[in-house]
Tab-separated table of C-alpha atoms in Angstrom:
chain	number	residue	atom	x	y	z
A	1	UNK	CA	68.676	142.392	178.097
A	2	UNK	CA	71.541	141.158	180.189
A	3	UNK	CA	74.153	138.601	179.339
A	4	UNK	CA	73.532	136.830	182.643
A	5	UNK	CA	70.362	135.092	181.422
A	6	UNK	CA	70.578	131.295	181.483
A	7	UNK	CA	71.159	129.534	178.198
A	8	UNK	CA	67.918	127.619	177.944
A	9	UNK	CA	67.333	127.130	174.238
A	10	UNK	CA	67.307	123.655	172.811
A	11	UNK	CA	69.922	123.141	170.117
A	12	UNK	CA	67.514	123.120	167.115
A	13	UNK	CA	65.885	126.392	168.246
A	14	UNK	CA	69.268	128.049	168.833
A	15	UNK	CA	70.465	127.098	165.342
A	16	UNK	CA	67.240	128.251	163.682
A	17	UNK	CA	67.235	131.550	165.588
A	18	UNK	CA	70.845	132.284	164.642
A	19	UNK	CA	69.942	131.315	161.064
A	20	UNK	CA	67.361	134.137	161.036
A	21	UNK	CA	70.232	136.612	161.504
A	22	UNK	CA	72.323	134.773	158.891
A	23	UNK	CA	69.405	135.076	156.423
A	24	UNK	CA	69.188	138.797	157.155
A	25	UNK	CA	72.867	139.533	156.506
A	26	UNK	CA	73.115	137.136	153.532
A	27	UNK	CA	70.044	138.819	152.038
A	28	UNK	CA	71.808	142.169	152.392
A	29	UNK	CA	75.157	140.919	151.055
A	30	UNK	CA	73.526	139.160	148.085
A	31	UNK	CA	71.012	141.977	147.452
A	32	UNK	CA	68.303	139.314	147.757
A	33	UNK	CA	64.958	140.783	148.902
A	34	UNK	CA	63.294	137.365	149.301
A	35	UNK	CA	66.060	136.052	151.564
A	36	UNK	CA	66.154	139.281	153.576
A	37	UNK	CA	62.388	139.400	154.106
A	38	UNK	CA	62.344	135.691	155.075
A	39	UNK	CA	64.302	136.680	158.184
A	40	UNK	CA	61.817	139.299	159.434
A	41	UNK	CA	58.312	139.155	160.886
A	42	UNK	CA	55.707	141.141	158.966
A	43	UNK	CA	55.495	143.695	161.800
A	44	UNK	CA	59.196	143.808	162.634
A	45	UNK	CA	60.863	146.754	164.343
A	46	UNK	CA	64.230	147.661	162.770
A	47	UNK	CA	66.309	150.445	164.326
A	48	UNK	CA	69.610	151.643	162.848
A	49	UNK	CA	68.867	155.216	163.986
A	50	UNK	CA	71.544	155.532	166.703
A	51	UNK	CA	74.158	153.932	164.442
A	52	UNK	CA	73.350	156.495	161.777
A	53	UNK	CA	73.559	159.369	164.246
A	54	UNK	CA	77.031	158.282	165.385
A	55	UNK	CA	78.164	158.385	161.748
A	56	UNK	CA	76.411	161.683	160.985
A	57	UNK	CA	73.657	160.047	158.913
A	58	UNK	CA	69.898	159.939	159.363
A	59	UNK	CA	68.164	156.544	159.306
A	60	UNK	CA	64.481	156.086	160.132
A	61	UNK	CA	63.116	153.443	162.473
A	62	UNK	CA	60.936	150.880	160.701
A	63	UNK	CA	57.927	148.962	161.962
A	64	UNK	CA	57.243	147.145	158.705
A	65	UNK	CA	59.200	144.370	156.987
A	66	UNK	CA	58.831	145.667	153.427
A	67	UNK	CA	59.838	149.234	154.299
A	68	UNK	CA	62.857	148.032	156.290
A	69	UNK	CA	64.022	145.624	153.589
A	70	UNK	CA	63.469	148.123	150.788
A	71	UNK	CA	65.425	150.882	152.502
A	72	UNK	CA	68.294	148.645	153.620
A	73	UNK	CA	68.673	147.223	150.112
A	74	UNK	CA	68.501	150.703	148.554
A	75	UNK	CA	71.395	151.752	150.798
A	76	UNK	CA	73.675	148.732	150.518
A	77	UNK	CA	72.337	146.751	147.555
A	78	UNK	CA	74.442	148.655	145.001
A	79	UNK	CA	77.544	148.271	147.196
A	80	UNK	CA	79.941	145.382	147.603
A	81	UNK	CA	79.196	144.272	151.160
A	82	UNK	CA	80.181	141.511	153.517
A	83	UNK	CA	78.735	140.883	156.979
A	84	UNK	CA	80.266	138.643	159.620
A	85	UNK	CA	78.296	137.438	162.637
A	86	UNK	CA	79.944	136.224	165.834
A	87	UNK	CA	79.413	135.728	169.578
A	88	UNK	CA	75.710	134.962	169.204
A	89	UNK	CA	73.827	134.305	172.437
A	90	UNK	CA	70.249	133.030	172.430
A	91	UNK	CA	67.502	132.857	175.043
A	92	UNK	CA	64.138	131.194	174.339
A	93	UNK	CA	60.779	131.349	176.078
A	94	UNK	CA	58.315	129.199	174.144
A	95	UNK	CA	57.757	130.696	170.700
A	96	UNK	CA	59.636	133.928	171.473
A	97	UNK	CA	63.216	134.687	172.367
A	98	UNK	CA	66.111	137.104	172.411
A	99	UNK	CA	69.540	137.103	170.857
A	100	UNK	CA	72.621	139.271	170.932
A	101	UNK	CA	75.380	139.089	168.351
A	102	UNK	CA	78.412	141.004	167.186
A	103	UNK	CA	78.099	142.000	163.530
A	104	UNK	CA	80.865	143.386	161.361
A	105	UNK	CA	79.853	144.979	158.073
A	106	UNK	CA	82.215	146.049	155.301
A	107	UNK	CA	80.911	148.270	152.507
A	108	UNK	CA	82.700	149.339	149.331
A	109	UNK	CA	81.348	151.184	146.297
A	110	UNK	CA	81.088	148.659	143.469
A	111	UNK	CA	84.395	148.468	141.547
A	112	UNK	CA	85.972	151.193	143.713
A	113	UNK	CA	88.286	150.189	146.544
A	114	UNK	CA	89.535	153.720	147.231
A	115	UNK	CA	86.683	154.295	149.751
A	116	UNK	CA	85.094	152.043	152.318
A	117	UNK	CA	83.010	151.882	155.463
A	118	UNK	CA	83.562	149.224	158.098
A	119	UNK	CA	81.122	149.012	160.981
A	120	UNK	CA	81.266	146.856	164.105
A	121	UNK	CA	78.022	146.660	166.025
A	122	UNK	CA	76.256	144.800	168.760
A	123	UNK	CA	72.838	143.659	167.566
A	124	UNK	CA	70.023	143.155	170.066
A	125	UNK	CA	67.256	141.047	168.602
A	126	UNK	CA	63.870	139.769	169.616
A	127	UNK	CA	62.648	136.731	167.701
A	128	UNK	CA	59.450	134.767	167.406
A	129	UNK	CA	58.041	131.905	165.417
A	130	UNK	CA	55.939	133.061	162.485
A	131	UNK	CA	54.605	130.634	159.892
A	132	UNK	CA	56.613	127.839	161.537
A	133	UNK	CA	59.985	129.605	161.239
A	134	UNK	CA	62.040	131.706	163.645
A	135	UNK	CA	62.118	135.327	162.472
A	136	UNK	CA	63.417	138.620	163.799
A	137	UNK	CA	60.650	140.737	165.321
A	138	UNK	CA	62.953	143.502	166.599
A	139	UNK	CA	66.490	144.474	165.652
A	140	UNK	CA	68.409	147.304	167.313
A	141	UNK	CA	71.880	148.045	165.957
A	142	UNK	CA	74.226	149.461	168.586
A	143	UNK	CA	77.252	150.709	166.679
A	144	UNK	CA	80.450	150.156	168.661
A	145	UNK	CA	82.868	151.692	166.159
A	146	UNK	CA	83.301	152.436	162.496
A	147	UNK	CA	86.197	153.132	160.153
A	148	UNK	CA	86.108	154.881	156.820
A	149	UNK	CA	83.590	157.119	155.098
A	150	UNK	CA	79.909	156.832	156.096
A	151	UNK	CA	78.962	158.679	152.887
A	152	UNK	CA	79.684	155.401	151.060
A	153	UNK	CA	76.182	154.360	152.201
A	154	UNK	CA	74.386	157.333	150.668
A	155	UNK	CA	76.485	158.768	147.813
A	156	UNK	CA	74.824	156.519	145.224
A	157	UNK	CA	71.278	157.516	146.217
A	158	UNK	CA	69.335	159.908	143.967
A	159	UNK	CA	69.658	163.488	145.170
């Protein structure tokens, strides 16, 4: 997807599409499965695999909303996290569309500020209307850079 596509989305669609990404990151930050799953289509494709590889971690690719949400919340739910979304661009074609956005994610072990992981990524998303709401049907996380200890994401998982 190129950044030279015309901006053709009507204002209400643009806001609702960007809100799908806000629901995703707020669901992660608040450890709220209902909010997180409200942002994804039932057959969504979620790919953090390349981001994981850059950090020396192994993340699967998901093609199911419940599996994606469950795994993401298992990784970051116990952590203190904060996501920031910026430079969102939206393109719409009927009931489908695309979006790119910069996403910064900060992760700290709960009650421990001696370790952290900060990630800055470019998200590429496909969206579509499902049940009358805009939802993410595909999310690919392209990690641009990270700072800190990637093990923060996995140290709390059962061995």
